[in-house]
């Protein structure tokens, strides 16, 4: 009898409250090894709070988060068992404005991996090239980078320590359609080449169609549904119908169908 592999990350009974405001209540979610899981939901549904809870930047009120079946301890600080395997791309890049791109990427290599300056910069340059940026951008400061370049630079830093878990918070937000499509393709290429597992918070319907193996919809404090895009989009729920079958959803579906036919 075939047994499905255990999830890489399990979230069970997660609750997050801010004062009297409930963001999550008894939320369950699995992240499977090697998949790209898209996480969507309305404003205030707690997408970014969920991401920050998993990686240990926010301590939930209740619940358990496990990595390969072993509970993580995020009390007071992120659990090192997760942080050494995790790369994070924050929504606005979160690059240090006073450091060059090379210095931004070298920083975790020097502070967490203990590498010397020359070795850290050499590895930083490989990460820069890996994300499609030219080597000459290594000496630029964030203010000199375009929006798309900032996203790639932030991704290069997220990959600095060779993680197998990648957390992306709105990676295509603010990008023009061509840059967003190119970034989506980069995520797919890196997932396949590096064996990554990706937790992707997004509102971009095109991204959901292009790259996600499964989609989770947050609402009413929990995961309303999770499954393939077709399974989720066909759920009988007012918000889901409006999101996936509105004008933008239909346009994304048509574009996805066109891409598949031309592939």
mmCIF file of C-alpha atoms in Angstrom:
data_model
loop_
_atom_site.group_PDB
_atom_site.id
_atom_site.type_symbol
_atom_site.label_atom_id
_atom_site.label_comp_id
_atom_site.label_asym_id
_atom_site.label_seq_id
_atom_site.Cartn_x
_atom_site.Cartn_y
_atom_site.Cartn_z
ATOM 1 C CA UNK A 1 0.000 0.000 0.000
ATOM 2 C CA UNK A 2 1.437 3.379 -1.052
ATOM 3 C CA UNK A 3 1.924 5.918 1.702
ATOM 4 C CA UNK A 4 2.076 9.622 0.936
ATOM 5 C CA UNK A 5 5.331 11.242 2.073
ATOM 6 C CA UNK A 6 5.152 13.268 5.267
ATOM 7 C CA UNK A 7 4.937 17.067 4.845
ATOM 8 C CA UNK A 8 8.174 18.982 5.135
ATOM 9 C CA UNK A 9 6.478 21.657 7.267
ATOM 10 C CA UNK A 10 3.317 21.115 9.301
ATOM 11 C CA UNK A 11 1.250 23.856 10.936
ATOM 12 C CA UNK A 12 -1.320 22.658 13.447
ATOM 13 C CA UNK A 13 -3.807 24.622 15.525
ATOM 14 C CA UNK A 14 -2.120 27.973 14.881
ATOM 15 C CA UNK A 15 -3.715 30.990 16.522
ATOM 16 C CA UNK A 16 -2.613 34.620 16.177
ATOM 17 C CA UNK A 17 -4.391 37.431 17.972
ATOM 18 C CA UNK A 18 -3.469 41.090 18.253
ATOM 19 C CA UNK A 19 -5.360 42.497 21.201
ATOM 20 C CA UNK A 20 -8.979 41.634 20.546
ATOM 21 C CA UNK A 21 -8.406 41.067 16.841
ATOM 22 C CA UNK A 22 -8.239 37.449 15.718
ATOM 23 C CA UNK A 23 -6.083 36.864 12.637
ATOM 24 C CA UNK A 24 -5.782 33.061 12.802
ATOM 25 C CA UNK A 25 -7.701 30.573 14.902
ATOM 26 C CA UNK A 26 -6.893 26.848 14.887
ATOM 27 C CA UNK A 27 -5.232 27.038 11.456
ATOM 28 C CA UNK A 28 -3.802 23.866 9.874
ATOM 29 C CA UNK A 29 -1.537 23.725 6.813
ATOM 30 C CA UNK A 30 1.025 21.391 5.228
ATOM 31 C CA UNK A 31 3.934 22.313 2.973
ATOM 32 C CA UNK A 32 5.130 19.342 0.933
ATOM 33 C CA UNK A 33 8.717 18.764 -0.098
ATOM 34 C CA UNK A 34 9.554 20.111 -3.559
ATOM 35 C CA UNK A 35 6.289 21.961 -4.155
ATOM 36 C CA UNK A 36 5.519 25.605 -4.748
ATOM 37 C CA UNK A 37 2.594 26.459 -2.492
ATOM 38 C CA UNK A 38 0.800 29.711 -3.276
ATOM 39 C CA UNK A 39 -0.949 31.401 -0.354
ATOM 40 C CA UNK A 40 -3.733 33.879 -1.119
ATOM 41 C CA UNK A 41 -6.470 35.625 0.812
ATOM 42 C CA UNK A 42 -8.196 38.934 1.274
ATOM 43 C CA UNK A 43 -6.675 41.939 2.984
ATOM 44 C CA UNK A 44 -6.185 41.179 6.671
ATOM 45 C CA UNK A 45 -6.420 37.401 6.244
ATOM 46 C CA UNK A 46 -2.947 37.023 7.743
ATOM 47 C CA UNK A 47 -0.845 35.780 4.831
ATOM 48 C CA UNK A 48 2.333 37.556 5.911
ATOM 49 C CA UNK A 49 1.623 36.858 9.593
ATOM 50 C CA UNK A 50 1.446 33.159 8.771
ATOM 51 C CA UNK A 51 4.773 33.325 6.925
ATOM 52 C CA UNK A 52 6.416 35.183 9.808
ATOM 53 C CA UNK A 53 4.983 32.694 12.304
ATOM 54 C CA UNK A 54 6.437 29.730 10.422
ATOM 55 C CA UNK A 55 9.927 31.212 10.123
ATOM 56 C CA UNK A 56 9.959 32.401 13.743
ATOM 57 C CA UNK A 57 9.745 36.165 13.343
ATOM 58 C CA UNK A 58 6.382 36.203 15.105
ATOM 59 C CA UNK A 59 5.464 34.056 18.091
ATOM 60 C CA UNK A 60 1.868 32.791 17.769
ATOM 61 C CA UNK A 61 -0.529 32.627 20.691
ATOM 62 C CA UNK A 62 -1.109 28.908 20.222
ATOM 63 C CA UNK A 63 -0.271 26.064 17.887
ATOM 64 C CA UNK A 64 2.563 23.854 16.735
ATOM 65 C CA UNK A 65 4.899 24.197 13.762
ATOM 66 C CA UNK A 66 6.937 21.121 12.822
ATOM 67 C CA UNK A 67 9.817 20.510 10.444
ATOM 68 C CA UNK A 68 10.008 16.920 9.173
ATOM 69 C CA UNK A 69 7.824 15.786 12.069
ATOM 70 C CA UNK A 70 9.827 17.519 14.808
ATOM 71 C CA UNK A 71 8.221 20.480 16.588
ATOM 72 C CA UNK A 72 10.092 23.775 16.271
ATOM 73 C CA UNK A 73 10.740 26.021 19.249
ATOM 74 C CA UNK A 74 10.326 29.665 18.217
ATOM 75 C CA UNK A 75 10.012 31.034 21.762
ATOM 76 C CA UNK A 76 12.079 34.198 21.865
ATOM 77 C CA UNK A 77 13.904 33.588 18.567
ATOM 78 C CA UNK A 78 13.655 31.584 15.330
ATOM 79 C CA UNK A 79 14.589 27.924 15.760
ATOM 80 C CA UNK A 80 18.086 27.362 14.272
ATOM 81 C CA UNK A 81 16.962 23.999 12.874
ATOM 82 C CA UNK A 82 14.753 25.958 10.481
ATOM 83 C CA UNK A 83 16.761 29.137 9.966
ATOM 84 C CA UNK A 84 19.833 27.346 8.639
ATOM 85 C CA UNK A 85 17.667 25.739 5.955
ATOM 86 C CA UNK A 86 15.559 28.782 5.105
ATOM 87 C CA UNK A 87 15.836 31.741 2.756
ATOM 88 C CA UNK A 88 13.350 34.626 2.869
ATOM 89 C CA UNK A 89 12.473 37.276 0.306
ATOM 90 C CA UNK A 90 10.577 40.048 2.057
ATOM 91 C CA UNK A 91 7.937 42.070 0.275
ATOM 92 C CA UNK A 92 10.016 45.197 -0.362
ATOM 93 C CA UNK A 93 13.349 43.439 -0.630
ATOM 94 C CA UNK A 94 14.614 44.650 2.787
ATOM 95 C CA UNK A 95 18.103 45.297 1.399
ATOM 96 C CA UNK A 96 20.447 47.451 3.476
ATOM 97 C CA UNK A 97 20.627 50.780 1.664
ATOM 98 C CA UNK A 98 24.125 51.547 2.974
ATOM 99 C CA UNK A 99 25.606 48.310 1.566
ATOM 100 C CA UNK A 100 26.325 47.333 -2.025
ATOM 101 C CA UNK A 101 24.507 44.367 -3.505
ATOM 102 C CA UNK A 102 27.599 42.210 -2.981
ATOM 103 C CA UNK A 103 27.852 43.332 0.645
ATOM 104 C CA UNK A 104 24.149 42.642 1.228
ATOM 105 C CA UNK A 105 24.541 39.060 0.030
ATOM 106 C CA UNK A 106 27.915 38.555 1.710
ATOM 107 C CA UNK A 107 26.580 39.574 5.119
ATOM 108 C CA UNK A 108 24.785 36.303 6.014
ATOM 109 C CA UNK A 109 27.706 34.321 4.598
ATOM 110 C CA UNK A 110 30.100 36.103 6.938
ATOM 111 C CA UNK A 111 27.848 36.305 10.008
ATOM 112 C CA UNK A 112 26.139 32.905 9.850
ATOM 113 C CA UNK A 113 28.548 30.748 7.833
ATOM 114 C CA UNK A 114 31.715 32.329 9.222
ATOM 115 C CA UNK A 115 33.326 32.884 5.829
ATOM 116 C CA UNK A 116 36.099 35.365 5.260
ATOM 117 C CA UNK A 117 35.515 38.474 3.162
ATOM 118 C CA UNK A 118 37.010 37.117 -0.073
ATOM 119 C CA UNK A 119 35.195 33.760 0.083
ATOM 120 C CA UNK A 120 31.899 35.419 1.018
ATOM 121 C CA UNK A 121 32.142 37.859 -1.890
ATOM 122 C CA UNK A 122 33.007 35.071 -4.332
ATOM 123 C CA UNK A 123 29.927 33.096 -3.266
ATOM 124 C CA UNK A 124 27.804 36.253 -3.332
ATOM 125 C CA UNK A 125 28.796 36.767 -6.951
ATOM 126 C CA UNK A 126 27.614 33.256 -7.861
ATOM 127 C CA UNK A 127 24.240 33.982 -6.238
ATOM 128 C CA UNK A 128 23.983 37.237 -8.170
ATOM 129 C CA UNK A 129 24.571 35.435 -11.441
ATOM 130 C CA UNK A 130 22.230 32.619 -10.421
ATOM 131 C CA UNK A 131 19.331 35.053 -10.230
ATOM 132 C CA UNK A 132 20.032 36.503 -13.686
ATOM 133 C CA UNK A 133 21.779 39.716 -12.657
ATOM 134 C CA UNK A 134 24.986 40.834 -14.316
ATOM 135 C CA UNK A 135 28.196 40.644 -12.298
ATOM 136 C CA UNK A 136 28.665 44.416 -12.553
ATOM 137 C CA UNK A 137 25.563 44.984 -10.387
ATOM 138 C CA UNK A 138 27.489 43.576 -7.413
ATOM 139 C CA UNK A 139 29.018 47.002 -6.694
ATOM 140 C CA UNK A 140 25.771 48.930 -6.990
ATOM 141 C CA UNK A 141 23.756 50.212 -4.037
ATOM 142 C CA UNK A 142 20.035 49.354 -3.779
ATOM 143 C CA UNK A 143 18.991 52.884 -4.791
ATOM 144 C CA UNK A 144 20.609 52.310 -8.198
ATOM 145 C CA UNK A 145 18.601 49.155 -8.891
ATOM 146 C CA UNK A 146 15.282 48.954 -10.724
ATOM 147 C CA UNK A 147 12.294 47.299 -9.074
ATOM 148 C CA UNK A 148 12.905 44.024 -10.888
ATOM 149 C CA UNK A 149 16.589 44.101 -10.008
ATOM 150 C CA UNK A 150 15.764 44.670 -6.328
ATOM 151 C CA UNK A 151 13.576 41.559 -6.360
ATOM 152 C CA UNK A 152 16.359 39.488 -7.930
ATOM 153 C CA UNK A 153 18.915 40.944 -5.529
ATOM 154 C CA UNK A 154 16.712 40.066 -2.565
ATOM 155 C CA UNK A 155 16.277 36.571 -3.986
ATOM 156 C CA UNK A 156 20.062 36.250 -4.343
ATOM 157 C CA UNK A 157 20.423 37.106 -0.663
ATOM 158 C CA UNK A 158 17.685 34.623 0.262
ATOM 159 C CA UNK A 159 19.713 31.943 -1.545
ATOM 160 C CA UNK A 160 23.016 32.972 0.040
ATOM 161 C CA UNK A 161 23.204 30.084 2.523
ATOM 162 C CA UNK A 162 22.023 27.443 0.047
ATOM 163 C CA UNK A 163 18.612 26.833 1.661
ATOM 164 C CA UNK A 164 16.182 24.094 0.696
ATOM 165 C CA UNK A 165 13.169 26.084 1.959
ATOM 166 C CA UNK A 166 12.322 29.400 0.327
ATOM 167 C CA UNK A 167 9.723 31.846 1.651
ATOM 168 C CA UNK A 168 8.606 34.580 -0.763
ATOM 169 C CA UNK A 169 6.358 37.456 0.323
ATOM 170 C CA UNK A 170 4.675 39.084 -2.699
ATOM 171 C CA UNK A 171 7.712 38.573 -4.964
ATOM 172 C CA UNK A 172 6.124 40.125 -8.074
ATOM 173 C CA UNK A 173 4.342 43.034 -6.366
ATOM 174 C CA UNK A 174 5.071 46.306 -8.138
ATOM 175 C CA UNK A 175 6.647 44.699 -11.194
ATOM 176 C CA UNK A 176 5.482 45.269 -14.749
ATOM 177 C CA UNK A 177 3.937 42.211 -16.456
ATOM 178 C CA UNK A 178 7.088 41.319 -18.405
ATOM 179 C CA UNK A 179 9.341 41.523 -15.340
ATOM 180 C CA UNK A 180 6.811 39.597 -13.251
ATOM 181 C CA UNK A 181 6.619 36.806 -15.839
ATOM 182 C CA UNK A 182 10.410 36.601 -15.987
ATOM 183 C CA UNK A 183 10.591 36.395 -12.197
ATOM 184 C CA UNK A 184 8.005 33.607 -12.181
ATOM 185 C CA UNK A 185 10.087 31.634 -14.657
ATOM 186 C CA UNK A 186 13.162 32.213 -12.495
ATOM 187 C CA UNK A 187 11.382 30.747 -9.473
ATOM 188 C CA UNK A 188 10.442 27.643 -11.448
ATOM 189 C CA UNK A 189 13.962 27.229 -12.803
ATOM 190 C CA UNK A 190 15.559 27.584 -9.366
ATOM 191 C CA UNK A 191 13.040 25.226 -7.753
ATOM 192 C CA UNK A 192 13.851 22.528 -10.295
ATOM 193 C CA UNK A 193 17.616 23.126 -10.370
ATOM 194 C CA UNK A 194 18.152 23.455 -6.612
ATOM 195 C CA UNK A 195 15.427 21.160 -5.298
ATOM 196 C CA UNK A 196 13.713 23.959 -3.397
ATOM 197 C CA UNK A 197 10.427 23.886 -1.518
ATOM 198 C CA UNK A 198 8.662 27.248 -1.870
ATOM 199 C CA UNK A 199 6.059 28.987 0.303
ATOM 200 C CA UNK A 200 4.811 31.888 -1.824
ATOM 201 C CA UNK A 201 2.495 34.633 -0.547
ATOM 202 C CA UNK A 202 0.958 36.439 -3.508
ATOM 203 C CA UNK A 203 -2.074 38.195 -4.889
ATOM 204 C CA UNK A 204 -0.835 37.795 -8.479
ATOM 205 C CA UNK A 205 -3.192 35.516 -10.394
ATOM 206 C CA UNK A 206 -0.695 35.092 -13.222
ATOM 207 C CA UNK A 207 1.888 33.815 -10.731
ATOM 208 C CA UNK A 208 -0.610 31.311 -9.340
ATOM 209 C CA UNK A 209 -1.243 29.958 -12.825
ATOM 210 C CA UNK A 210 2.404 29.925 -13.891
ATOM 211 C CA UNK A 211 4.254 28.413 -10.960
ATOM 212 C CA UNK A 212 2.121 27.024 -8.129
ATOM 213 C CA UNK A 213 1.575 23.296 -7.617
ATOM 214 C CA UNK A 214 -1.060 23.959 -4.961
ATOM 215 C CA UNK A 215 -2.909 26.997 -3.657
ATOM 216 C CA UNK A 216 -4.102 27.696 -0.112
ATOM 217 C CA UNK A 217 -6.821 30.277 0.524
ATOM 218 C CA UNK A 218 -6.837 32.014 3.914
ATOM 219 C CA UNK A 219 -10.027 33.450 5.321
ATOM 220 C CA UNK A 220 -12.114 33.564 8.486
ATOM 221 C CA UNK A 221 -9.029 32.800 10.536
ATOM 222 C CA UNK A 222 -8.093 29.505 8.913
ATOM 223 C CA UNK A 223 -7.292 27.758 5.625
ATOM 224 C CA UNK A 224 -10.594 27.783 3.764
ATOM 225 C CA UNK A 225 -9.352 25.351 1.111
ATOM 226 C CA UNK A 226 -6.106 23.991 -0.279
ATOM 227 C CA UNK A 227 -5.466 22.048 -3.466
ATOM 228 C CA UNK A 228 -4.611 22.456 -7.112
ATOM 229 C CA UNK A 229 -5.628 25.731 -8.714
ATOM 230 C CA UNK A 230 -8.540 24.073 -10.511
ATOM 231 C CA UNK A 231 -9.771 22.436 -7.302
ATOM 232 C CA UNK A 232 -9.587 25.684 -5.351
ATOM 233 C CA UNK A 233 -11.102 27.855 -8.070
ATOM 234 C CA UNK A 234 -14.155 25.576 -8.288
ATOM 235 C CA UNK A 235 -14.969 25.783 -4.572
ATOM 236 C CA UNK A 236 -18.441 27.166 -3.879
ATOM 237 C CA UNK A 237 -17.509 30.295 -1.934
ATOM 238 C CA UNK A 238 -18.360 33.912 -2.694
ATOM 239 C CA UNK A 239 -14.855 35.336 -2.162
ATOM 240 C CA UNK A 240 -13.188 32.532 -4.112
ATOM 241 C CA UNK A 241 -15.612 32.973 -7.026
ATOM 242 C CA UNK A 242 -14.970 36.721 -7.099
ATOM 243 C CA UNK A 243 -11.198 36.261 -6.885
ATOM 244 C CA UNK A 244 -10.679 33.462 -9.391
ATOM 245 C CA UNK A 245 -13.603 34.088 -11.749
ATOM 246 C CA UNK A 246 -13.670 37.882 -11.869
ATOM 247 C CA UNK A 247 -12.325 39.834 -14.850
ATOM 248 C CA UNK A 248 -8.687 39.499 -13.785
ATOM 249 C CA UNK A 249 -9.081 35.841 -12.949
ATOM 250 C CA UNK A 250 -10.582 35.101 -16.361
ATOM 251 C CA UNK A 251 -7.775 37.038 -18.070
ATOM 252 C CA UNK A 252 -5.140 35.076 -16.132
ATOM 253 C CA UNK A 253 -6.847 31.813 -17.054
ATOM 254 C CA UNK A 254 -6.915 32.738 -20.755
ATOM 255 C CA UNK A 255 -3.229 33.671 -20.655
ATOM 256 C CA UNK A 256 -2.363 30.432 -18.871
ATOM 257 C CA UNK A 257 -4.230 28.419 -21.499
ATOM 258 C CA UNK A 258 -2.426 30.295 -24.277
ATOM 259 C CA UNK A 259 0.955 29.613 -22.645
ATOM 260 C CA UNK A 260 0.231 25.900 -22.346
ATOM 261 C CA UNK A 261 -0.855 25.661 -25.998
ATOM 262 C CA UNK A 262 2.292 27.440 -27.224
ATOM 263 C CA UNK A 263 4.655 25.416 -24.970
#
